[in-house]
Tab-separated table of C-alpha atoms in Angstrom:
chain	number	residue	atom	x	y	z
A	855	SER	CA	-47.216	14.186	-34.472
A	856	GLU	CA	-45.605	16.128	-31.690
A	857	ARG	CA	-42.544	13.853	-31.732
A	858	ARG	CA	-42.155	14.151	-35.490
A	859	ARG	CA	-42.359	17.929	-35.271
A	860	GLY	CA	-39.663	17.871	-32.433
A	861	GLU	CA	-37.460	15.600	-34.604
A	862	GLY	CA	-37.917	17.949	-37.525
A	863	GLU	CA	-36.932	20.961	-35.428
A	864	ARG	CA	-33.927	19.103	-34.112
A	865	GLU	CA	-32.851	18.134	-37.663
A	866	ALA	CA	-33.304	21.744	-38.824
A	867	LEU	CA	-31.213	22.975	-35.872
A	868	VAL	CA	-28.412	20.361	-36.635
A	869	ASP	CA	-28.471	21.458	-40.340
A	870	GLU	CA	-28.106	25.097	-39.266
A	871	LEU	CA	-25.267	24.182	-36.932
A	872	ARG	CA	-23.481	22.302	-39.767
A	873	ARG	CA	-23.913	25.169	-42.120
A	874	THR	CA	-22.505	27.569	-39.508
A	875	LEU	CA	-19.572	25.244	-38.859
A	876	ARG	CA	-18.802	25.028	-42.546
A	877	VAL	CA	-18.817	28.773	-42.952
A	878	THR	CA	-16.566	29.119	-39.853
A	879	GLU	CA	-14.132	26.505	-41.167
A	880	GLN	CA	-14.041	28.323	-44.550
A	881	ARG	CA	-13.338	31.657	-42.879
A	882	PHE	CA	-10.641	30.077	-40.729
A	883	GLU	CA	-8.961	28.502	-43.742
A	884	ALA	CA	-9.293	31.751	-45.774
A	885	ILE	CA	-7.462	33.631	-42.998
A	886	VAL	CA	-4.956	31.210	-41.615
A	887	GLY	CA	-4.481	29.266	-44.818
A	888	SER	CA	-3.401	32.374	-46.710
A	889	LEU	CA	-0.688	33.394	-44.262
A	890	SER	CA	2.886	33.273	-45.567
A	891	ASP	CA	4.273	31.998	-42.236
A	892	PRO	CA	3.748	28.328	-41.428
A	893	VAL	CA	0.974	27.770	-38.836
A	894	THR	CA	0.210	24.502	-37.040
A	895	ILE	CA	-2.145	23.308	-34.437
A	896	ARG	CA	-1.116	20.472	-32.115
A	897	ASP	CA	-3.722	18.673	-29.965
A	898	ARG	CA	-3.379	17.178	-26.426
A	899	GLU	CA	-2.372	13.867	-27.830
A	900	ASP	CA	0.679	15.566	-29.500
A	901	ARG	CA	-0.685	15.192	-33.040
A	902	ILE	CA	-0.537	17.943	-35.588
A	903	VAL	CA	-4.197	18.404	-36.498
A	904	TYR	CA	-3.908	21.390	-38.726
A	905	ALA	CA	-1.215	22.917	-40.920
A	906	ASN	CA	-1.709	25.747	-43.408
A	907	ARG	CA	-0.158	25.491	-46.908
A	908	ALA	CA	3.015	27.369	-45.859
A	909	ALA	CA	3.547	24.795	-43.057
A	910	LEU	CA	2.990	21.837	-45.354
A	911	ASP	CA	5.456	23.303	-47.813
A	912	SER	CA	8.061	24.094	-45.153
A	913	LEU	CA	7.773	20.592	-43.605
A	914	GLY	CA	7.842	18.882	-47.016
A	915	PHE	CA	4.284	17.375	-47.087
A	916	ASP	CA	1.774	17.409	-49.977
A	917	SER	CA	-1.374	17.286	-47.792
A	918	GLY	CA	-2.695	17.778	-44.340
A	919	ASP	CA	-3.747	14.117	-44.172
A	920	GLU	CA	-0.135	13.010	-44.883
A	921	LEU	CA	1.154	15.372	-42.084
A	922	ARG	CA	-1.572	14.152	-39.614
A	923	GLU	CA	-0.441	10.538	-40.226
A	924	THR	CA	3.217	11.400	-39.368
A	925	PRO	CA	4.139	11.638	-35.676
A	926	PRO	CA	5.847	14.980	-34.900
A	927	ALA	CA	8.916	13.225	-33.393
A	928	SER	CA	9.571	11.523	-36.737
A	929	ILE	CA	9.382	14.892	-38.494
A	930	MET	CA	11.894	16.346	-36.164
A	931	GLU	CA	14.227	13.391	-36.709
A	932	GLU	CA	14.724	14.549	-40.326
A	933	TYR	CA	16.609	17.560	-39.002
A	934	VAL	CA	19.572	18.494	-36.819
A	935	VAL	CA	18.029	21.035	-34.508
A	936	ARG	CA	20.013	23.420	-32.379
A	937	GLY	CA	19.211	26.463	-30.315
A	938	ALA	CA	20.749	29.849	-30.795
A	939	ASP	CA	23.329	28.881	-28.180
A	940	GLY	CA	24.285	25.770	-30.158
A	941	ARG	CA	22.780	23.201	-27.796
A	942	GLU	CA	20.625	20.388	-29.198
A	943	VAL	CA	16.938	21.072	-29.142
A	944	VAL	CA	14.658	18.086	-28.416
A	945	MET	CA	10.950	17.696	-28.776
A	946	GLU	CA	10.361	18.530	-25.108
A	947	ASP	CA	11.944	21.941	-25.693
A	948	ILE	CA	9.441	22.920	-28.403
A	949	PRO	CA	7.100	25.702	-27.175
A	950	SER	CA	3.841	23.980	-28.155
A	951	VAL	CA	4.901	20.734	-26.401
A	952	ARG	CA	5.796	22.797	-23.246
A	953	ILE	CA	2.495	24.481	-23.193
A	954	LEU	CA	0.660	21.201	-23.543
A	955	ARG	CA	2.639	20.033	-20.382
A	956	GLY	CA	1.229	23.107	-18.534
A	957	GLU	CA	4.496	25.112	-18.670
A	958	GLU	CA	5.200	28.694	-19.761
A	959	ALA	CA	6.859	28.873	-23.219
A	960	GLU	CA	8.794	31.783	-24.605
A	961	PRO	CA	9.502	31.937	-28.293
A	962	LEU	CA	12.333	29.642	-29.336
A	963	LEU	CA	14.971	30.464	-31.954
A	964	ILE	CA	16.200	27.294	-33.624
A	965	ARG	CA	18.637	26.463	-36.375
A	966	THR	CA	17.648	23.425	-38.419
A	967	VAL	CA	19.724	21.473	-40.981
A	968	HIS	CA	17.768	18.965	-43.065
A	969	ARG	CA	19.642	15.672	-42.796
A	970	VAL	CA	19.154	14.707	-46.474
A	971	SER	CA	19.344	17.953	-48.430
A	972	GLY	CA	21.623	19.934	-46.024
A	973	ALA	CA	19.225	22.950	-46.170
A	974	LEU	CA	19.877	25.289	-43.344
A	975	ARG	CA	17.191	27.526	-41.801
A	976	TRP	CA	16.799	29.667	-38.744
A	977	GLN	CA	13.208	29.663	-37.370
A	978	LEU	CA	11.473	31.387	-34.558
A	979	LEU	CA	8.768	29.271	-32.986
A	980	LYS	CA	5.964	31.068	-31.240
A	981	ALA	CA	3.153	29.160	-29.644
A	982	TRP	CA	-0.010	29.928	-27.692
A	983	PRO	CA	-2.637	27.779	-25.928
A	984	LEU	CA	-6.043	27.149	-27.355
A	985	LEU	CA	-8.526	26.862	-24.468
A	986	ASP	CA	-11.625	24.904	-24.122
A	987	GLU	CA	-14.873	26.130	-22.467
A	988	ALA	CA	-13.489	25.253	-19.012
A	989	GLY	CA	-10.276	27.302	-19.662
A	990	GLU	CA	-8.071	24.227	-20.045
A	991	THR	CA	-5.514	24.023	-22.750
A	992	GLU	CA	-7.087	21.928	-25.517
A	993	ALA	CA	-4.470	22.474	-28.192
A	994	THR	CA	-1.658	24.838	-29.160
A	995	ILE	CA	-1.221	27.040	-32.225
A	996	THR	CA	2.280	27.638	-33.480
A	997	ILE	CA	3.512	30.239	-35.892
A	998	ILE	CA	6.957	29.417	-37.444
A	999	GLU	CA	8.715	32.553	-38.585
A	1000	ASP	CA	11.604	32.010	-41.008
A	1001	VAL	CA	14.367	34.389	-39.807
A	1002	THR	CA	17.198	32.867	-41.952
A	1003	GLU	CA	18.064	35.958	-43.949
A	1004	ARG	CA	17.943	38.220	-40.800
A	1005	ARG	CA	20.174	35.687	-38.879
A	1006	ARG	CA	22.667	35.494	-41.782
A	1007	ALA	CA	22.839	39.309	-41.927
A	1008	GLU	CA	23.453	39.401	-38.102
A	1009	GLN	CA	26.237	36.901	-38.357
A	1010	GLN	CA	27.898	38.772	-41.304
A	1011	ASN	CA	27.760	42.020	-39.258
A	1012	GLU	CA	29.245	40.244	-36.277
A	1013	PHE	CA	32.083	38.803	-38.413
A	1014	LEU	CA	32.816	42.188	-40.010
A	1015	ALA	CA	32.834	43.880	-36.626
A	1016	THR	CA	35.229	41.341	-35.234
A	1017	ALA	CA	37.486	41.529	-38.279
A	1018	SER	CA	37.451	45.335	-38.236
A	1019	THR	CA	38.465	45.283	-34.542
A	1020	ALA	CA	41.232	42.871	-35.215
A	1021	LEU	CA	42.493	44.791	-38.226
A	1022	ALA	CA	42.312	48.232	-36.467
A	1023	SER	CA	43.974	46.988	-33.220
A	1024	SER	CA	47.438	47.628	-34.580
A	1025	LEU	CA	48.975	49.576	-37.340
A	1026	ASP	CA	52.153	47.511	-37.066
A	1027	TYR	CA	51.853	45.068	-40.042
A	1028	GLU	CA	54.086	42.536	-38.371
A	1029	GLN	CA	51.814	42.412	-35.329
């Protein structure tokens, strides 16, 4: 009798924890899932375990399950990825990967060109560690900000400034 009552209390507690977890997951999805910026979570084993709808759309996946089954390195292989300085960016340079290795990681501005479609985008990757109870990095969360339009405007302004300087450098038409 005492044992049955203990088991019943334990089952009631487990049910309450499950309900609380479902509510928490629903709140998380309502907040993060509705963001217009892509958001991903990468675990210690270098798997993307969560992506909001914007991230799925940005990366070309129909579902989170499809994304979780695809290694991040193979996703990156679909793009030519360069930094703002023009150098190649490899997986080890990605802020979330650096954090998982225990390194500091500043935001990283990258230029991507999809190898098949040729679509060019500029993205700012910002990542933060998600810590476990012991204060150890359990995963990383990344926000991917599309800065393509801002970057294009900057490049146009740089071109116009250079052209204006060249044109204004001499009034002698032959020069």
